[in-house]
Coordinates of N, CA and C in Angstrom, one line a residue:
L210 N -124.6 32.9 -136.7 CA -124.9 33.7 -138.0 C -125.5 32.9 -139.2
A211 N -125.0 31.7 -139.3 CA -125.5 31.1 -140.2 C -127.0 30.7 -140.2
F212 N -127.3 30.3 -138.8 CA -128.6 29.9 -138.5 C -129.4 31.2 -138.9
V213 N -129.0 32.4 -138.4 CA -130.0 33.6 -138.7 C -130.1 33.8 -140.3
L214 N -129.0 33.5 -141.1 CA -129.2 33.6 -142.6 C -130.1 32.8 -143.1
I215 N -130.0 31.4 -142.5 CA -131.0 30.4 -143.2 C -132.7 30.8 -142.6
V216 N -132.6 31.3 -141.3 CA -134.1 31.7 -141.0 C -134.6 32.9 -141.9
I217 N -133.7 33.9 -142.3 CA -134.0 35.1 -143.2 C -134.4 34.5 -144.4
T218 N -133.5 33.7 -145.1 CA -133.7 33.1 -146.3 C -135.0 32.6 -146.4
T219 N -135.1 31.7 -145.6 CA -136.5 31.1 -145.5 C -137.9 31.7 -145.3
A220 N -137.5 32.8 -144.4 CA -138.9 33.5 -144.3 C -139.0 34.5 -145.7
F221 N -138.0 35.0 -146.1 CA -138.1 35.5 -147.5 C -138.6 34.8 -148.6
S222 N -138.2 33.6 -148.7 CA -138.7 32.7 -149.6 C -140.0 32.4 -149.5
A223 N -140.6 32.2 -148.1 CA -142.0 31.9 -147.9 C -142.8 33.2 -148.2
W224 N -142.3 34.4 -148.0 CA -143.0 35.4 -148.3 C -143.1 35.7 -150.0
V225 N -142.1 35.6 -150.8 CA -142.3 35.5 -152.1 C -143.2 34.4 -152.6
I226 N -143.2 33.2 -152.3 CA -144.4 32.2 -152.6 C -145.6 33.1 -152.2
S227 N -145.9 33.6 -151.0 CA -147.5 34.0 -150.5 C -147.7 35.1 -151.5
L228 N -146.6 35.7 -152.4 CA -147.4 36.7 -153.3 C -148.2 36.0 -154.4
G229 N -147.9 34.7 -154.7 CA -148.8 34.1 -155.7 C -148.4 34.2 -157.0
P230 N -148.8 33.8 -158.2 CA -148.5 34.0 -159.4 C -148.6 35.3 -160.1
L231 N -147.8 35.8 -161.0 CA -148.1 37.3 -161.6 C -149.6 37.3 -162.2
P232 N -150.1 38.5 -162.0 CA -151.5 38.4 -162.5 C -151.5 39.0 -163.9
L233 N -150.7 38.2 -164.8 CA -150.7 38.5 -166.1 C -152.0 38.6 -167.1
E234 N -152.8 37.6 -166.7 CA -154.0 37.5 -167.4 C -154.6 38.8 -167.2
E235 N -155.1 39.4 -165.9 CA -155.6 40.4 -165.9 C -154.9 41.7 -166.3
A236 N -153.8 41.7 -166.5 CA -152.9 43.1 -166.9 C -153.0 43.1 -168.5
R237 N -153.5 41.8 -169.1 CA -153.4 41.7 -170.8 C -155.1 42.1 -170.9
Q238 N -155.8 42.3 -170.2 CA -157.3 42.5 -170.7 C -157.2 44.0 -171.3
V239 N -157.8 44.2 -172.4 CA -157.8 45.5 -173.2 C -159.5 45.8 -173.6
S240 N -159.5 46.9 -174.2 CA -160.7 47.3 -174.6 C -161.1 46.6 -175.8
T241 N -162.6 46.4 -175.9 CA -163.0 45.7 -177.3 C -162.8 46.9 -178.3
T242 N -162.3 46.4 -179.5 CA -162.3 47.4 -180.6 C -163.0 47.1 -181.8
I243 N -163.4 47.8 -182.8 CA -163.7 47.6 -184.0 C -162.7 47.9 -185.0
V244 N -162.4 47.4 -186.0 CA -161.3 47.8 -186.9 C -161.8 47.5 -188.3
D245 N -161.2 48.3 -189.2 CA -161.5 48.1 -190.7 C -160.6 46.9 -191.3
R246 N -161.1 46.6 -192.6 CA -160.3 45.5 -193.4 C -158.8 45.8 -193.2
N247 N -158.3 47.0 -193.1 CA -157.1 47.1 -193.0 C -156.1 47.5 -191.8
G248 N -157.2 47.0 -190.6 CA -156.5 47.2 -189.4 C -156.8 48.5 -188.6
K249 N -157.4 49.5 -189.2 CA -157.3 51.0 -188.9 C -158.4 50.7 -187.7
L250 N -158.2 51.4 -186.5 CA -159.1 51.4 -185.4 C -160.4 52.4 -186.0
L251 N -161.5 52.0 -185.8 CA -162.9 52.7 -186.1 C -163.7 53.0 -184.7
R252 N -163.4 52.2 -183.8 CA -163.9 52.5 -182.3 C -163.6 51.6 -181.4
A253 N -163.6 52.2 -180.4 CA -163.2 51.4 -179.0 C -164.1 51.4 -177.9
F254 N -164.4 50.6 -177.2 CA -165.4 50.6 -176.1 C -164.6 50.5 -174.8
A255 N -164.9 51.2 -173.8 CA -164.3 51.3 -172.6 C -164.6 50.0 -171.9
M256 N -163.6 49.7 -171.1 CA -163.6 48.4 -170.4 C -164.8 48.3 -169.3
A257 N -164.9 47.3 -168.6 CA -166.1 47.2 -167.5 C -165.9 48.3 -166.4
D258 N -164.7 48.6 -166.1 CA -164.5 49.4 -165.1 C -164.4 50.8 -165.6
G259 N -164.8 51.3 -166.9 CA -164.7 52.6 -167.5 C -163.2 53.0 -168.0
R260 N -162.2 52.0 -168.0 CA -160.9 52.4 -168.6 C -160.9 52.2 -169.9
W261 N -160.1 53.1 -170.4 CA -159.7 52.9 -172.1 C -158.4 52.3 -172.1
R262 N -158.1 50.9 -172.6 CA -157.0 50.6 -172.6 C -156.7 49.6 -174.0
L263 N -155.8 50.4 -174.8 CA -155.8 49.6 -176.2 C -154.2 48.8 -176.2
P264 N -154.4 47.7 -176.9 CA -152.8 46.9 -176.8 C -152.2 47.6 -177.9
V265 N -150.7 47.5 -177.8 CA -149.8 48.2 -178.5 C -148.7 47.3 -178.8
D266 N -148.1 47.2 -180.1 CA -146.8 46.7 -180.5 C -145.8 47.7 -180.6
A267 N -144.9 47.7 -179.6 CA -144.1 48.9 -179.7 C -143.2 49.0 -181.1
K268 N -142.7 47.8 -181.5 CA -141.9 47.8 -182.7 C -142.7 48.3 -183.8
T269 N -143.9 47.9 -184.1 CA -144.5 48.2 -185.2 C -145.5 49.4 -185.3
A270 N -145.9 50.0 -183.9 CA -147.1 50.8 -183.7 C -146.8 52.1 -183.0
V271 N -145.5 52.2 -182.6 CA -145.0 53.4 -181.7 C -143.9 54.0 -182.5
D272 N -144.0 55.4 -182.2 CA -142.8 56.1 -183.0 C -141.6 55.8 -182.2
P273 N -140.4 55.2 -183.1 CA -139.1 55.2 -182.4 C -138.7 56.1 -181.5
G274 N -138.6 57.4 -182.0 CA -138.6 58.6 -181.1 C -139.1 58.5 -179.9
Y275 N -140.2 58.3 -179.7 CA -141.0 58.1 -178.4 C -140.3 56.9 -177.7
L276 N -139.9 55.8 -178.1 CA -139.3 54.9 -177.3 C -137.9 55.3 -177.1
R277 N -137.0 55.9 -177.9 CA -135.9 56.5 -177.3 C -135.8 57.4 -176.1
L278 N -137.0 58.4 -176.4 CA -137.2 59.1 -175.2 C -137.7 58.6 -173.9
L279 N -138.3 57.5 -174.1 CA -138.9 56.8 -172.6 C -137.7 56.1 -172.0
L280 N -136.8 55.4 -172.5 CA -135.6 54.7 -172.2 C -134.8 55.7 -171.5
A281 N -134.5 56.9 -172.5 CA -133.7 57.7 -171.9 C -133.9 58.4 -170.5
Y282 N -135.2 58.7 -170.4 CA -136.0 59.2 -169.2 C -136.3 58.3 -168.2
E283 N -136.8 57.2 -168.4 CA -137.1 56.3 -167.3 C -136.1 55.2 -167.0
D284 N -135.3 54.7 -167.8 CA -134.8 53.4 -167.7 C -133.7 53.1 -168.7
R285 N -132.3 53.9 -168.6 CA -131.4 53.7 -169.6 C -130.8 52.3 -169.9
R286 N -130.6 51.6 -168.8 CA -130.2 50.2 -168.7 C -131.2 49.4 -168.9
F287 N -132.4 49.5 -169.6 CA -133.5 48.6 -169.3 C -133.3 47.2 -170.1
R288 N -132.3 47.5 -171.3 CA -132.1 46.1 -172.0 C -131.0 45.3 -171.4
S289 N -130.2 45.8 -170.4 CA -129.3 45.0 -169.8 C -129.5 44.4 -168.4
H290 N -130.3 45.2 -167.7 CA -130.7 44.6 -166.1 C -131.6 43.6 -166.1
G291 N -131.8 43.1 -164.9 CA -132.8 41.9 -164.8 C -134.0 42.1 -164.0
G292 N -134.5 43.4 -164.4 CA -135.8 43.9 -163.5 C -135.3 44.9 -162.7
V293 N -134.3 44.9 -162.0 CA -133.9 45.9 -160.8 C -132.5 46.7 -161.1
D294 N -132.3 47.6 -161.2 CA -131.1 48.4 -161.5 C -130.6 48.8 -160.3
P295 N -129.4 48.3 -159.9 CA -128.7 48.5 -158.6 C -128.2 50.3 -158.7
L296 N -127.6 50.6 -159.8 CA -127.1 51.8 -160.1 C -128.1 52.8 -159.9
A297 N -129.3 52.7 -160.3 CA -130.5 53.5 -160.3 C -131.0 53.6 -159.0
L298 N -131.0 52.6 -158.1 CA -131.5 52.6 -156.7 C -130.3 53.1 -156.1
G299 N -129.1 53.1 -156.3 CA -128.2 53.9 -155.4 C -127.9 55.2 -155.7
R300 N -128.3 55.8 -156.9 CA -128.3 56.9 -157.3 C -129.6 57.8 -156.6
A301 N -130.6 57.1 -156.4 CA -131.7 57.8 -155.9 C -131.6 57.8 -154.4
A302 N -131.1 56.9 -153.8 CA -130.7 56.8 -152.3 C -129.8 58.0 -151.9
L303 N -128.8 58.1 -152.9 CA -127.8 59.2 -152.5 C -128.4 60.7 -152.7
Q304 N -129.0 60.6 -153.8 CA -130.1 61.7 -153.8 C -130.9 62.3 -152.5
L305 N -131.4 61.3 -152.3 CA -132.4 61.3 -151.1 C -131.7 62.1 -149.8
V306 N -130.6 61.4 -149.4 CA -129.5 61.7 -148.5 C -129.1 63.2 -148.5
T307 N -128.4 63.3 -150.0 CA -127.9 64.6 -149.9 C -128.8 65.9 -150.4
R308 N -129.8 65.6 -150.8 CA -130.6 66.8 -151.3 C -131.9 66.8 -150.1
G309 N -132.3 65.9 -149.5 CA -133.3 65.7 -148.5 C -134.6 65.8 -149.1
H310 N -134.7 65.3 -150.2 CA -136.0 64.9 -151.0 C -135.8 63.8 -152.2
I311 N -136.7 63.3 -152.8 CA -136.6 62.2 -153.4 C -136.6 63.2 -154.9
V312 N -135.6 62.9 -155.7 CA -135.2 63.4 -157.1 C -135.6 62.4 -158.2
S313 N -135.1 61.4 -158.0 CA -135.7 60.2 -158.9 C -135.9 59.1 -158.2
G314 N -136.8 58.1 -158.7 CA -137.2 57.1 -157.7 C -136.5 55.9 -157.8
G315 N -135.8 55.7 -158.9 CA -134.7 54.6 -159.3 C -135.4 53.3 -159.6
S316 N -136.9 53.3 -159.7 CA -137.5 52.1 -160.5 C -137.2 51.9 -161.8
T317 N -137.1 50.7 -162.2 CA -137.1 50.5 -163.7 C -138.5 50.5 -164.2
I318 N -138.6 50.4 -165.5 CA -139.7 50.2 -166.3 C -140.3 49.0 -165.9
T319 N -139.7 47.8 -165.6 CA -140.1 46.6 -165.1 C -140.9 46.9 -163.7
M320 N -140.0 47.4 -162.8 CA -140.7 47.8 -161.7 C -141.8 48.7 -161.7
Q321 N -141.8 49.4 -162.4 CA -143.2 50.3 -162.6 C -144.3 49.5 -163.4
L322 N -143.8 48.6 -164.1 CA -145.0 47.6 -164.7 C -145.4 46.5 -163.3
A323 N -144.6 46.3 -162.8 CA -145.1 45.5 -161.7 C -146.0 46.3 -160.7
R324 N -145.6 47.6 -160.4 CA -146.4 48.2 -159.7 C -148.0 48.5 -160.3
L325 N -148.1 48.6 -161.6 CA -149.3 48.7 -162.4 C -150.1 47.6 -162.4
M326 N -149.3 46.3 -162.3 CA -150.1 45.2 -162.2 C -150.8 44.9 -160.9
E327 N -150.4 45.5 -159.9 CA -151.1 45.3 -158.8 C -152.4 46.0 -158.3
P328 N -153.0 45.3 -157.7 CA -154.7 45.9 -157.5 C -154.5 47.2 -156.4
R329 N -153.7 47.2 -155.8 CA -153.4 48.5 -154.9 C -152.2 48.9 -155.2
R330 N -151.9 50.0 -155.6 CA -150.9 50.8 -155.9 C -150.1 51.8 -154.8
E331 N -150.1 51.4 -153.6 CA -149.5 52.1 -152.6 C -148.3 52.4 -152.9
R332 N -147.7 53.2 -152.0 CA -146.1 53.7 -152.1 C -145.6 53.5 -150.9
S333 N -144.8 52.6 -150.4 CA -144.2 52.4 -149.3 C -142.5 51.5 -149.4
V334 N -141.9 51.5 -148.5 CA -140.8 50.6 -148.6 C -141.2 49.1 -148.8
Y335 N -142.3 48.6 -148.0 CA -142.7 47.4 -148.4 C -143.1 47.1 -149.9
A336 N -144.0 48.1 -150.2 CA -144.3 48.3 -151.6 C -143.2 48.1 -152.8
K337 N -142.4 49.0 -152.3 CA -141.0 49.0 -153.2 C -140.5 47.7 -153.3
L338 N -140.2 46.7 -152.2 CA -139.6 45.6 -152.1 C -140.4 44.6 -152.9
R339 N -141.8 44.7 -152.7 CA -142.6 43.7 -153.6 C -142.6 44.0 -155.0
Q340 N -142.3 45.1 -155.3 CA -142.1 45.6 -156.8 C -140.8 45.0 -157.3
M341 N -140.0 44.9 -156.6 CA -138.6 44.4 -156.9 C -138.5 42.9 -157.2
V342 N -139.3 42.5 -156.3 CA -139.7 40.9 -156.3 C -140.1 40.5 -157.8
R343 N -141.1 41.3 -157.8 CA -142.1 41.1 -158.9 C -141.6 41.4 -160.3
A344 N -140.7 42.4 -160.1 CA -139.9 42.7 -161.5 C -138.8 41.8 -162.0
V345 N -138.4 40.9 -161.0 CA -137.3 39.8 -161.4 C -138.2 38.9 -161.7
Q346 N -139.4 38.3 -161.5 CA -140.4 37.5 -161.7 C -140.8 37.9 -163.2
I347 N -141.1 39.0 -163.6 CA -141.5 39.5 -164.8 C -140.4 39.4 -165.7
E348 N -139.3 39.6 -165.4 CA -138.1 39.5 -166.3 C -137.7 37.9 -166.6
Q349 N -138.1 37.0 -165.6 CA -138.0 35.5 -165.8 C -139.1 35.0 -167.0
Q350 N -140.2 35.9 -167.1 CA -141.5 35.2 -167.7 C -141.7 35.8 -169.0
L351 N -141.3 37.1 -169.2 CA -141.6 37.8 -170.3 C -140.1 38.4 -170.9
S352 N -140.2 38.5 -172.3 CA -138.9 39.1 -172.9 C -139.2 40.7 -172.7
K353 N -138.0 41.2 -173.1 CA -138.0 42.5 -173.0 C -138.9 43.5 -173.8
D354 N -139.2 42.8 -174.9 CA -140.3 43.4 -175.8 C -141.7 43.2 -175.4
E355 N -141.8 42.1 -174.9 CA -143.2 41.9 -174.2 C -143.5 42.9 -172.8
I356 N -142.3 43.1 -172.1 CA -142.3 43.8 -171.1 C -142.8 45.3 -171.5
I357 N -142.1 46.0 -172.6 CA -142.3 47.2 -172.9 C -143.9 47.3 -173.6
D358 N -144.1 46.2 -174.0 CA -145.6 46.5 -174.8 C -146.6 46.5 -174.0
L359 N -146.5 45.7 -172.7 CA -147.3 45.6 -171.7 C -147.6 46.9 -170.7
Y360 N -146.1 47.5 -170.6 CA -145.9 48.7 -169.8 C -146.8 49.9 -170.8
L361 N -146.5 49.9 -172.0 CA -147.3 50.7 -172.9 C -148.9 50.8 -172.9
A362 N -149.3 49.5 -172.5 CA -150.6 49.5 -172.6 C -151.2 49.7 -171.1
L363 N -150.5 49.7 -170.3 CA -150.8 49.7 -168.9 C -150.6 51.2 -168.2
A364 N -149.4 52.1 -168.7 CA -149.4 53.3 -168.1 C -150.4 54.3 -168.0
P365 N -150.5 54.9 -166.9 CA -151.6 55.9 -166.6 C -151.2 57.1 -167.3
F366 N -152.2 57.9 -168.0 CA -152.0 59.3 -168.9 C -153.4 60.0 -168.5
G367 N -153.8 59.8 -167.0 CA -154.8 60.6 -166.8 C -156.0 60.3 -166.9
G368 N -157.1 60.6 -165.9 CA -158.5 60.1 -166.2 C -158.7 58.7 -166.3
N369 N -159.6 58.2 -167.3 CA -159.5 56.9 -167.7 C -158.8 56.4 -168.7
L370 N -157.7 57.2 -168.9 CA -156.7 56.7 -170.2 C -155.6 55.8 -169.7
E371 N -155.5 54.8 -170.5 CA -154.4 53.8 -169.9 C -153.8 53.5 -171.3
G372 N -152.3 53.6 -171.4 CA -151.7 53.3 -172.3 C -151.3 54.2 -173.4
V373 N -150.2 54.2 -173.9 CA -149.8 55.3 -174.8 C -150.6 55.3 -176.2
R374 N -151.3 54.2 -176.6 CA -151.9 54.4 -177.7 C -153.4 55.1 -177.5
A375 N -153.9 54.8 -176.4 CA -155.2 55.4 -175.9 C -155.0 56.9 -175.6
A376 N -153.9 57.2 -175.1 CA -153.5 58.7 -175.0 C -153.4 59.4 -176.1
S377 N -152.5 58.9 -177.0 CA -152.4 59.4 -178.2 C -153.4 59.9 -179.1
I378 N -154.2 58.8 -179.2 CA -155.6 59.0 -179.8 C -156.5 60.0 -179.2
A379 N -156.6 60.0 -177.8 CA -157.3 60.9 -177.2 C -156.7 62.6 -177.1
Y380 N -155.5 62.7 -176.9 CA -154.8 63.8 -176.8 C -154.7 64.6 -178.1
F381 N -154.1 63.7 -179.2 CA -153.5 64.2 -180.6 C -154.4 63.8 -181.8
G382 N -155.5 62.8 -181.4 CA -156.1 62.3 -182.4 C -155.3 61.6 -183.5
K383 N -154.3 60.9 -183.0 CA -153.5 60.0 -184.1 C -153.0 58.9 -183.4
E384 N -152.5 57.9 -184.1 CA -151.7 56.7 -183.5 C -150.6 57.1 -183.0
P385 N -150.1 56.5 -182.2 CA -148.7 56.8 -181.5 C -147.3 56.5 -182.6
K386 N -147.8 55.9 -183.4 CA -146.5 55.8 -184.7 C -146.4 57.1 -185.4
R387 N -147.3 58.2 -185.2 CA -147.2 59.3 -185.9 C -146.9 60.7 -185.0
L388 N -146.4 60.2 -183.9 CA -146.2 61.4 -183.0 C -144.9 62.2 -183.4
S389 N -145.0 63.4 -183.1 CA -144.0 64.3 -183.2 C -143.1 64.3 -182.3
L390 N -141.9 65.1 -182.1 CA -140.9 64.8 -181.2 C -141.6 65.4 -179.9
A391 N -142.2 66.6 -180.1 CA -143.0 67.2 -178.9 C -143.9 66.5 -178.3
E392 N -144.7 65.9 -179.0 CA -145.9 65.0 -178.5 C -145.4 63.7 -177.8
A393 N -144.4 63.2 -178.5 CA -143.7 62.1 -177.7 C -143.2 62.4 -176.3
A394 N -142.6 63.5 -176.2 CA -142.0 63.8 -175.0 C -142.9 64.2 -173.8
L395 N -144.1 64.5 -174.4 CA -145.3 65.0 -173.6 C -145.7 63.6 -172.9
L396 N -145.9 62.7 -173.8 CA -146.5 61.4 -173.6 C -145.5 60.5 -172.6
V397 N -144.3 60.9 -172.9 CA -143.2 60.3 -171.6 C -143.3 60.8 -170.4
A398 N -143.7 61.9 -170.3 CA -143.9 62.6 -169.0 C -145.1 62.6 -168.5
L399 N -146.1 62.2 -168.7 CA -147.5 62.1 -168.3 C -147.6 61.0 -167.2
P400 N -147.1 59.8 -167.6 CA -147.1 58.8 -166.6 C -146.7 59.0 -165.2
Q401 N -145.6 60.0 -164.9 CA -145.2 60.3 -163.8 C -145.9 60.9 -162.8
S402 N -147.0 61.8 -163.4 CA -148.0 62.4 -162.5 C -149.1 62.5 -163.3
P403 N -149.8 61.4 -163.9 CA -151.0 61.8 -164.7 C -152.1 62.6 -164.7
E404 N -152.3 62.9 -163.0 CA -153.5 63.6 -163.0 C -153.2 65.1 -162.8
R405 N -151.8 65.5 -162.4 CA -151.3 66.7 -162.3 C -150.9 67.4 -163.5
R406 N -150.6 66.5 -164.5 CA -150.0 67.1 -165.7 C -151.0 66.6 -166.9
R407 N -152.4 66.3 -166.6 CA -153.2 66.1 -167.6 C -153.3 67.2 -168.6
L408 N -153.2 67.1 -169.9 CA -153.2 67.9 -170.8 C -154.3 68.6 -170.8
D409 N -155.5 68.0 -170.8 CA -156.9 68.7 -171.2 C -157.2 69.8 -169.8
R410 N -156.5 69.5 -168.7 CA -156.5 70.3 -167.4 C -155.7 71.3 -166.8
Y411 N -154.5 70.7 -167.1 CA -153.3 71.3 -166.7 C -152.2 71.6 -167.8
P412 N -152.6 72.2 -168.9 CA -151.6 72.3 -169.9 C -150.1 72.9 -169.6
E413 N -150.3 73.9 -168.7 CA -148.8 74.6 -168.7 C -147.9 73.3 -167.8
A414 N -148.6 72.7 -166.8 CA -147.8 71.6 -166.1 C -147.2 70.6 -167.0
A415 N -148.2 70.1 -167.8 CA -147.7 69.1 -168.9 C -146.7 69.6 -169.8
H416 N -146.7 70.9 -170.2 CA -145.5 71.5 -171.2 C -144.4 71.6 -170.7
A417 N -144.4 72.1 -169.2 CA -143.1 71.9 -168.5 C -142.3 70.6 -168.3
A418 N -143.4 69.7 -168.0 CA -142.7 68.3 -167.9 C -142.3 67.9 -169.1
R419 N -143.1 68.1 -170.3 CA -142.6 67.8 -171.6 C -141.1 68.5 -171.8
D420 N -140.5 69.5 -171.3 CA -139.6 70.3 -171.7 C -138.7 69.6 -170.8
R421 N -138.7 69.3 -169.8 CA -137.8 68.6 -168.8 C -137.3 67.2 -169.7
V422 N -138.2 66.5 -170.3 CA -138.0 65.3 -171.2 C -137.0 65.5 -172.0
L423 N -137.3 66.6 -172.9 CA -136.6 67.1 -174.1 C -135.3 67.6 -173.4
G424 N -135.2 67.9 -172.4 CA -133.8 68.6 -171.8 C -132.9 67.3 -171.7
R425 N -133.5 66.0 -171.6 CA -132.7 65.0 -171.2 C -131.7 64.4 -172.5
M426 N -132.4 65.0 -173.7 CA -131.7 64.4 -174.7 C -130.5 64.6 -175.1

């Protein structure tokens, strides 16, 4: 038994090493912007691949109500776990067994960030395991505030919009620090299914998802 454990541990360690370093440099790339002397955004240019991605400082540039909704809906124990939340994973597994379908994914915000950082975002048991390993690595290298900021810059909001700031400006014509409660709830809901809930194409689905977020308050 001890030999088997040693073999498994060695193989797992070798696999983790094979993943290589976190692609933080690529994840931190953002659109080129032009601002006025007061820092107000005047114009943003799409990245080389056509995506719009704007950096964001959650503490100063995002409505606190949005952040509260985000954590309540996606990751209630974000500030206390180390990247993986065993309670959330256990709940998701129990729901799958008892209801026969996925009710909640069990992914923490850090695990979602890990998935967004990967060049291929496939969904499988192997991909979930990789996300868990990457999430632990992310937590070891970044602070909680840095994790939130990076997640808020990479989260998908439909089309070529990435990040809450790009989405807030595109959909509502305002910076995310000025979001209303309803707007904040909508932007919390969109990354779960960005193409099927796009506000410009499927407003009914978007508003239904928004209402579910508000129902968690």
